[in-house]
Coordinates of C-alpha atoms and ligand atoms in Angstrom, one line a residue:
M1 CA -0.4 -6.2 31.0
K2 CA -2.3 -3.0 30.5
T3 CA -2.2 -0.3 27.8
Q4 CA -4.5 2.3 26.2
V5 CA -4.4 1.0 22.7
A6 CA -3.4 -2.6 21.8
I7 CA -2.1 -2.6 18.2
V8 CA -2.3 -6.0 16.5
G9 CA 0.3 -6.1 13.7
G10 CA 3.7 -4.3 13.4
G11 CA 3.6 -3.4 9.7
P12 CA 3.5 0.2 8.5
S13 CA -0.1 0.8 9.7
G14 CA 0.5 -0.4 13.3
L15 CA 3.8 1.3 13.7
L16 CA 2.6 4.6 12.3
L17 CA -0.4 4.6 14.6
G18 CA 1.9 3.8 17.6
Q19 CA 4.2 6.7 16.8
L20 CA 1.4 9.2 16.3
L21 CA -0.2 8.1 19.6
Q22 CA 3.2 8.5 21.3
T23 CA 3.3 12.2 20.3
R24 CA 0.2 12.7 22.4
G25 CA 1.4 10.6 25.3
I26 CA -1.1 7.8 24.5
D27 CA 0.3 4.4 25.5
S28 CA 0.2 1.4 23.1
I29 CA 1.6 -2.1 22.7
V30 CA 2.3 -3.5 19.3
L31 CA 1.9 -7.3 18.8
E32 CA 3.8 -8.7 15.8
R33 CA 3.6 -12.3 14.6
R34 CA 7.0 -12.2 12.9
T35 CA 10.4 -10.8 13.7
K36 CA 11.6 -7.4 12.8
D37 CA 14.0 -8.8 10.2
Y38 CA 11.2 -10.7 8.5
V39 CA 9.0 -7.6 8.3
L40 CA 11.9 -5.6 6.9
G41 CA 12.5 -8.2 4.3
R42 CA 9.3 -7.6 2.5
I43 CA 9.6 -5.4 -0.6
R44 CA 6.5 -3.3 -1.3
A45 CA 5.7 -0.1 -3.3
G46 CA 7.6 3.1 -2.8
V47 CA 5.4 6.1 -3.7
L48 CA 4.0 8.3 -0.9
E49 CA 1.1 10.8 -1.3
V50 CA 1.4 14.3 0.2
G51 CA -1.0 13.3 3.0
A52 CA 1.2 10.3 3.9
V53 CA 4.3 12.4 3.8
N54 CA 2.8 15.0 6.2
L55 CA 1.6 12.3 8.5
L56 CA 5.0 10.7 8.7
R57 CA 6.5 14.1 9.5
Q58 CA 3.8 14.6 12.2
A59 CA 4.8 11.2 13.7
G60 CA 8.4 12.4 13.9
V61 CA 9.7 9.9 11.3
G62 CA 10.1 12.2 8.3
D63 CA 13.8 13.2 8.6
R64 CA 15.4 10.5 6.5
M65 CA 12.5 10.4 4.0
D66 CA 13.0 14.2 3.5
R67 CA 16.7 13.7 3.0
E68 CA 16.8 10.6 0.9
G69 CA 13.3 10.5 -0.8
I70 CA 13.0 11.7 -4.3
L71 CA 10.2 14.2 -5.2
H72 CA 8.4 13.4 -8.4
D73 CA 6.3 16.1 -10.2
G74 CA 4.8 13.7 -12.7
T75 CA 4.7 10.3 -14.2
I76 CA 5.1 8.8 -17.7
I77 CA 2.7 6.5 -19.5
S78 CA 3.5 4.5 -22.6
Y79 CA 1.4 2.6 -25.0
G80 CA 3.3 0.6 -27.5
D81 CA 5.9 3.1 -28.8
E82 CA 3.8 6.1 -27.8
I83 CA 4.9 7.9 -24.7
F84 CA 3.6 10.9 -22.8
G85 CA 3.9 12.5 -19.4
I86 CA 1.4 13.6 -16.9
N87 CA 2.5 16.6 -14.8
F88 CA 1.1 16.4 -11.3
K89 CA 2.4 19.8 -10.3
E90 CA 0.7 21.6 -13.1
H91 CA -2.7 20.0 -12.3
T92 CA -2.6 19.8 -8.5
N93 CA 0.3 21.9 -7.3
A94 CA 1.6 18.8 -5.6
G95 CA 3.9 15.9 -6.3
V96 CA 4.7 12.5 -4.7
M97 CA 7.6 11.3 -2.7
V98 CA 9.4 8.2 -3.9
Y99 CA 10.8 6.4 -0.8
G100 CA 10.8 2.7 -0.3
Q101 CA 8.3 1.1 2.1
T102 CA 11.2 -1.0 3.6
E103 CA 13.1 2.2 4.5
L104 CA 10.0 3.8 5.9
T105 CA 9.2 0.7 8.0
R106 CA 12.8 0.8 9.3
D107 CA 12.4 4.4 10.3
L108 CA 9.2 3.6 12.1
Y109 CA 10.9 0.7 14.0
D110 CA 13.9 3.0 14.9
A111 CA 11.5 5.7 16.2
R112 CA 9.5 3.2 18.3
E113 CA 12.7 1.9 19.8
A114 CA 14.0 5.4 20.5
T115 CA 10.8 6.4 22.2
G116 CA 10.7 3.3 24.3
G117 CA 7.4 2.0 22.7
R118 CA 6.7 -1.6 23.5
I119 CA 6.7 -4.2 20.6
I120 CA 6.3 -7.9 21.2
Y121 CA 7.5 -10.1 18.4
D122 CA 6.8 -13.7 17.6
V123 CA 3.3 -13.6 19.1
E124 CA 1.0 -16.5 18.3
D125 CA -2.7 -17.3 18.7
V126 CA -3.7 -13.6 19.0
Q127 CA -7.4 -13.3 20.0
I128 CA -9.3 -10.0 20.4
C129 CA -12.0 -10.4 23.1
D130 CA -15.0 -8.4 24.3
A131 CA -14.5 -5.8 21.6
K132 CA -18.2 -4.8 22.0
S133 CA -17.7 -4.0 25.6
N134 CA -15.9 -1.1 27.3
T135 CA -13.2 -3.4 28.5
P136 CA -11.7 -5.2 25.5
Y137 CA -8.6 -7.4 25.9
V138 CA -6.2 -9.3 23.7
T139 CA -4.7 -12.7 24.4
Y140 CA -1.7 -14.3 22.8
T141 CA 1.1 -16.7 23.4
V142 CA 4.9 -16.4 23.0
D143 CA 6.9 -19.6 23.2
G144 CA 3.8 -21.4 24.4
V145 CA 3.3 -19.0 27.4
A146 CA -0.1 -17.3 27.5
H147 CA -0.4 -13.5 28.0
R148 CA -3.2 -11.0 28.2
I149 CA -3.4 -7.3 27.6
T150 CA -6.3 -5.2 28.8
C151 CA -6.9 -2.0 26.9
D152 CA -9.4 0.7 26.0
F153 CA -9.2 0.1 22.2
V154 CA -7.8 -2.4 19.8
A155 CA -6.4 -1.4 16.4
G156 CA -6.5 -4.3 13.9
C157 CA -3.4 -3.5 11.8
D158 CA -2.5 -7.2 11.0
G159 CA -2.7 -7.2 7.2
F160 CA -4.8 -9.2 4.9
H161 CA -4.0 -12.5 6.6
G162 CA -4.5 -11.3 10.2
V163 CA -7.1 -12.2 12.8
S164 CA -8.7 -8.8 13.3
R165 CA -11.0 -8.8 10.4
N166 CA -12.5 -12.2 11.3
T167 CA -13.2 -11.1 14.8
I168 CA -16.1 -9.1 13.4
P169 CA -19.0 -11.6 13.2
D170 CA -20.0 -12.9 9.7
D171 CA -23.5 -11.4 10.0
V172 CA -22.0 -7.9 10.5
R173 CA -19.2 -8.1 8.0
V174 CA -19.7 -7.6 4.2
E175 CA -16.7 -8.3 1.9
Y176 CA -16.3 -7.0 -1.6
E177 CA -13.6 -8.6 -3.8
K178 CA -12.2 -8.7 -7.3
V179 CA -9.3 -11.0 -8.2
Y180 CA -7.4 -10.2 -11.4
P181 CA -6.3 -13.0 -13.8
F182 CA -2.6 -12.1 -13.6
G183 CA 0.2 -11.2 -11.2
W184 CA 3.2 -8.8 -11.1
L185 CA 6.7 -10.2 -11.3
G186 CA 9.0 -7.7 -9.7
I187 CA 12.8 -7.4 -9.4
L188 CA 15.1 -5.1 -7.5
S189 CA 18.4 -4.4 -9.2
E190 CA 21.4 -2.2 -8.3
T191 CA 21.2 -0.3 -11.5
P192 CA 20.4 3.4 -12.2
P193 CA 16.7 3.9 -13.1
V194 CA 15.9 4.1 -16.8
A195 CA 14.1 7.5 -16.4
D196 CA 13.7 10.3 -13.9
E197 CA 10.0 9.5 -13.4
L198 CA 8.1 6.2 -13.1
I199 CA 7.0 4.7 -16.4
Y200 CA 3.6 2.8 -16.5
A201 CA 3.8 0.9 -19.8
S202 CA 1.0 -0.8 -21.6
S203 CA 2.0 -3.0 -24.5
E204 CA 0.5 -5.9 -26.6
R205 CA 2.6 -8.3 -24.5
G206 CA 1.2 -6.9 -21.2
F207 CA 1.9 -4.3 -18.6
A208 CA 5.3 -3.2 -17.3
L209 CA 6.4 -0.6 -14.7
C210 CA 9.8 1.1 -14.3
S211 CA 10.2 2.3 -10.8
M212 CA 13.1 3.1 -8.5
R213 CA 14.3 3.4 -4.9
N214 CA 17.2 5.7 -5.4
P215 CA 19.7 6.8 -8.1
V216 CA 21.4 3.4 -8.0
L217 CA 18.6 1.1 -7.1
S218 CA 15.7 0.3 -9.5
R219 CA 12.5 -1.6 -9.2
Y220 CA 10.9 -3.1 -12.3
Y221 CA 7.7 -5.1 -12.8
I222 CA 6.1 -7.1 -15.6
Q223 CA 2.6 -8.5 -15.7
C224 CA 2.9 -12.3 -15.6
S225 CA 0.6 -15.3 -15.6
L226 CA -0.7 -16.5 -12.2
Q227 CA 0.8 -19.9 -13.0
D228 CA 4.3 -18.5 -13.3
T229 CA 6.9 -19.0 -10.5
V230 CA 10.1 -16.9 -9.9
E231 CA 12.0 -20.0 -11.0
D232 CA 10.4 -19.7 -14.4
W233 CA 12.0 -16.3 -14.9
S234 CA 15.8 -16.0 -15.1
D235 CA 17.1 -12.4 -14.9
E236 CA 17.9 -12.5 -18.6
A237 CA 14.3 -13.6 -19.5
F238 CA 12.9 -10.8 -17.3
W239 CA 15.0 -8.0 -18.8
S240 CA 14.3 -9.2 -22.3
E241 CA 10.5 -9.3 -21.7
L242 CA 10.6 -5.9 -20.0
K243 CA 12.4 -4.4 -23.0
R244 CA 9.8 -5.8 -25.3
R245 CA 7.1 -4.0 -23.4
L246 CA 8.7 -0.6 -23.3
P247 CA 9.0 2.0 -26.1
K248 CA 12.1 1.3 -28.2
N249 CA 13.9 4.5 -27.1
V250 CA 13.4 3.6 -23.5
A251 CA 14.3 0.0 -23.9
D252 CA 17.6 1.0 -25.6
K253 CA 18.5 3.1 -22.5
L254 CA 17.7 0.4 -20.0
I255 CA 20.7 -0.6 -17.9
T256 CA 20.4 -4.2 -16.7
G257 CA 22.1 -6.1 -14.0
P258 CA 21.7 -9.1 -11.6
S259 CA 18.5 -9.0 -9.5
I260 CA 18.9 -8.8 -5.8
E261 CA 15.2 -9.7 -5.1
K262 CA 12.6 -11.3 -7.3
S263 CA 9.0 -12.0 -6.4
I264 CA 5.5 -12.5 -7.8
A265 CA 2.4 -10.9 -6.3
P266 CA -1.2 -11.6 -7.3
L267 CA -3.5 -8.6 -7.9
R268 CA -6.6 -8.2 -5.9
S269 CA -9.2 -5.5 -5.0
F270 CA -10.8 -6.1 -1.6
V271 CA -12.8 -4.1 0.9
T272 CA -14.5 -5.2 4.1
E273 CA -17.3 -3.2 5.7
P274 CA -17.6 -1.9 8.4
M275 CA -14.1 -1.0 9.6
Q276 CA -15.2 -0.7 13.2
W277 CA -16.9 -3.1 15.5
G278 CA -17.3 -1.9 19.1
R279 CA -13.8 -0.9 20.3
L280 CA -12.0 -2.8 17.4
F281 CA -10.9 -0.6 14.5
L282 CA -9.5 -2.2 11.3
C283 CA -6.7 -0.3 9.5
G284 CA -4.7 -0.8 6.3
D285 CA -4.5 -4.2 4.6
A286 CA -6.6 -5.8 7.4
A287 CA -9.6 -4.0 5.9
H288 CA -8.7 -3.4 2.2
I289 CA -6.4 -4.4 -0.6
V290 CA -5.7 -2.6 -3.9
P291 CA -3.9 -3.9 -6.9
P292 CA -0.5 -2.1 -6.9
T293 CA -1.2 -0.1 -10.1
G294 CA -1.2 3.5 -8.8
A295 CA 0.6 2.6 -5.5
K296 CA -2.3 3.2 -3.2
G297 CA -1.8 0.4 -0.6
L298 CA 0.4 2.2 1.9
N299 CA -1.3 5.5 1.2
T300 CA -4.7 4.2 1.9
A301 CA -3.4 2.6 5.1
A302 CA -2.0 6.1 6.1
S303 CA -5.4 7.8 5.6
D304 CA -7.0 5.1 7.9
I305 CA -4.4 5.8 10.5
Y306 CA -5.0 9.6 10.2
Y307 CA -8.7 9.2 10.9
L308 CA -8.2 6.7 13.8
F309 CA -5.4 8.7 15.4
N310 CA -7.5 11.9 15.3
G311 CA -10.5 10.0 16.8
L312 CA -8.3 8.5 19.6
A313 CA -6.6 11.9 20.3
E314 CA -9.9 13.6 20.6
Y315 CA -11.2 10.8 22.9
Y316 CA -8.2 11.0 25.2
Q317 CA -8.2 14.8 25.2
D318 CA -11.9 15.4 26.1
G319 CA -13.7 12.1 26.2
A320 CA -15.6 12.8 23.0
T321 CA -16.3 9.8 20.7
T322 CA -17.4 11.8 17.6
G323 CA -14.2 11.0 15.6
L324 CA -14.2 7.3 16.6
D325 CA -17.9 6.9 15.8
A326 CA -17.3 8.4 12.3
Y327 CA -14.1 6.3 11.7
S328 CA -15.6 3.6 9.5
E329 CA -17.6 5.9 7.4
K330 CA -14.8 8.4 6.8
A331 CA -12.1 5.8 6.2
L332 CA -14.3 3.8 3.8
A333 CA -15.3 6.9 1.8
R334 CA -11.7 7.5 0.9
V335 CA -10.8 3.8 0.6
W336 CA -13.5 3.3 -2.1
K337 CA -12.1 6.2 -4.2
A338 CA -8.6 4.7 -4.0
E339 CA -10.1 1.3 -4.9
R340 CA -11.8 2.9 -7.9
F341 CA -8.6 4.5 -9.1
S342 CA -6.4 1.4 -8.7
W343 CA -9.0 -0.7 -10.5
W344 CA -9.3 1.8 -13.3
M345 CA -5.5 2.1 -13.8
T346 CA -5.3 -1.7 -13.7
N347 CA -8.0 -2.1 -16.3
L348 CA -6.5 0.6 -18.5
L349 CA -2.9 -0.8 -18.7
H350 CA -3.1 -4.6 -18.5
R351 CA -3.8 -7.3 -21.0
F352 CA -6.7 -9.5 -19.8
P353 CA -6.6 -13.2 -20.9
D354 CA -10.3 -13.0 -22.0
E355 CA -10.2 -9.6 -23.7
N356 CA -11.4 -9.2 -27.2
Q357 CA -10.6 -6.7 -29.9
F358 CA -13.4 -4.4 -28.7
D359 CA -11.8 -4.3 -25.3
Q360 CA -8.5 -3.5 -26.8
K361 CA -10.0 -0.6 -28.8
M362 CA -11.6 0.7 -25.6
Q363 CA -8.2 0.8 -23.9
A364 CA -6.6 2.5 -26.9
A365 CA -9.3 5.1 -27.0
E366 CA -9.0 5.8 -23.3
I367 CA -5.2 6.2 -23.6
A368 CA -5.6 8.5 -26.6
F369 CA -8.1 10.6 -24.6
L370 CA -5.7 10.8 -21.6
R371 CA -2.8 11.7 -23.8
T372 CA -4.4 14.8 -25.1
N373 CA -7.2 15.8 -22.7
R374 CA -6.2 18.1 -19.8
A375 CA -9.3 17.3 -17.8
A376 CA -8.5 13.5 -18.0
Q377 CA -4.9 14.2 -17.0
S378 CA -6.1 16.3 -14.1
V379 CA -8.3 13.4 -12.8
L380 CA -5.4 11.0 -13.0
A381 CA -3.0 13.6 -11.3
Q382 CA -5.5 14.3 -8.5
N383 CA -6.0 10.7 -7.7
Y384 CA -2.3 9.8 -8.0
V385 CA -1.0 12.5 -5.6
G386 CA -3.9 11.5 -3.3
L387 CA -7.3 12.8 -2.6
P388 CA -7.7 15.1 0.4
Y389 CA -8.2 13.4 3.9
Ligands
LIG401 N1 -0.9 -11.2 15.1 C1 0.1 -10.3 15.1 N2 0.6 -9.8 13.9 C2 0.1 -10.2 12.8 C3 -0.9 -11.2 12.7 C4 -1.4 -11.7 13.9 N3 -2.4 -12.7 14.0 N4 -1.2 -11.5 11.4 C5 -0.4 -10.7 10.7 N5 0.4 -9.9 11.5 C6 1.4 -8.9 11.1 C7 2.2 -9.3 9.9 O1 3.3 -10.1 10.2 C8 2.6 -7.9 9.4 O2 3.9 -7.5 9.9 O3 0.7 -7.7 10.8 C9 1.5 -7.0 9.9 C10 0.7 -6.4 8.8 O4 1.5 -5.6 8.0 P1 1.1 -5.3 6.5 O5 0.6 -6.6 5.8 O6 2.3 -4.7 5.9 O7 -0.2 -4.4 6.5 P2 -0.3 -2.8 6.9 O8 0.6 -2.5 8.0 O9 -1.7 -2.5 6.9 O10 0.4 -2.2 5.6 C11 -0.4 -1.5 4.6 O11 1.8 -1.5 3.6 O12 2.6 -3.6 3.7 C12 2.0 -2.8 2.9 O13 0.8 -4.0 1.2 C13 0.7 -3.2 2.4 O14 0.8 -1.4 1.1 C14 0.1 -1.9 2.2 C15 0.5 -1.2 3.4
LIG402 C1 7.2 0.4 -6.6 O1 8.1 1.3 -6.7 O2 7.4 -0.7 -6.1 C2 5.9 0.8 -7.2 C3 5.7 2.0 -7.7 C4 4.4 2.4 -8.2 C5 3.4 1.4 -8.2 C6 3.6 0.2 -7.7 C7 4.9 -0.2 -7.2 O3 2.2 1.7 -8.8

């Protein structure tokens, strides 16, 4: 088989790239290790920056998001019983769109199917070959049968556990990592959200987050130990711990119900450099991971796709490689800022097993500063709604 861009991985990064390319008549094939149902079964964050929203519209997949997504002009932070808001609109003239990643991925699949884009599921043994030459190719098997795709470029959109990153030789690749000593236990429940905006809650018992998907579907998280399993947490235990971490007036309003999903995710910051090697370009989770505090995962993937798409569009329009040559540098410059913000928010709001009283005082002082200082609020707002592309 032959295509212009072989896309390894059919998560949000790969699918979004495929749709954007399609708008310029650039052909791609998406290779996905799992099935569509498996990919759609994964629950991830649900907050989109302005840049991601615009890119989805540009890709022709913004209609349902614009109808069903909820615009948020700010967020709420609580610290013990203290609670305050940060108004994004006031500081940045922008807001964020709350729209579940599962829905967005579904829209991307629907668009790919409607436009006749090729996706091959259940692929195994994917290998990216000759990426340093002008004639790269990708090999894989399906049901034990070997296949090969020749292409101009390969987009490595296969997530943290994919094969793309490791295609770049060890002596070229530099990896930066920080693993946090806790995880997030999350539940989805068919209950109305406790507030109109997200609440990021820091308490003596640890962090909690009140988020939502729509007026009748809520998403809540609590910081948990890395040793915990979902079996350790009944719904009742989850709700009771969540309430203890929220200000009393919020906890009293919380409507609880059975969970329809429950999972634990570890927290990690990770970046690999460079994000390009020859004709292979890494995008999204294949190149970087952020802890979920601040919801930057999907948004950072979207900015990678923006830079790569523009580089490819330029190449196919007039043969110039300026955008492609600058891809790694441009993408990484923005990635590192999102890494910094997620790391900062994680440090600000969580309890660390080895923290001492001094560390706690530092957190309290930083929260107090944020609560009253407009410049500090503006920094948070600018980062949360998303730095410019
Ligand atoms: N071959 C083909 N596909 C693969 C391979 C492989 N060897 N390895 C992994 N994949 C697929 C996975 O099954 C998954 O569907 O690549 C996809 C990668 O998707 P994500 O992990 O969602 O990564 P990405 O598309 O970059 O998404 C970035 O969305 O999913 C979130 O946490 C993620 O918020 C981040 C953002
Ligand atoms: C979510 O809704 O799942 C969510 C929202 C904000 C975050 C993380 C997760 O920072």
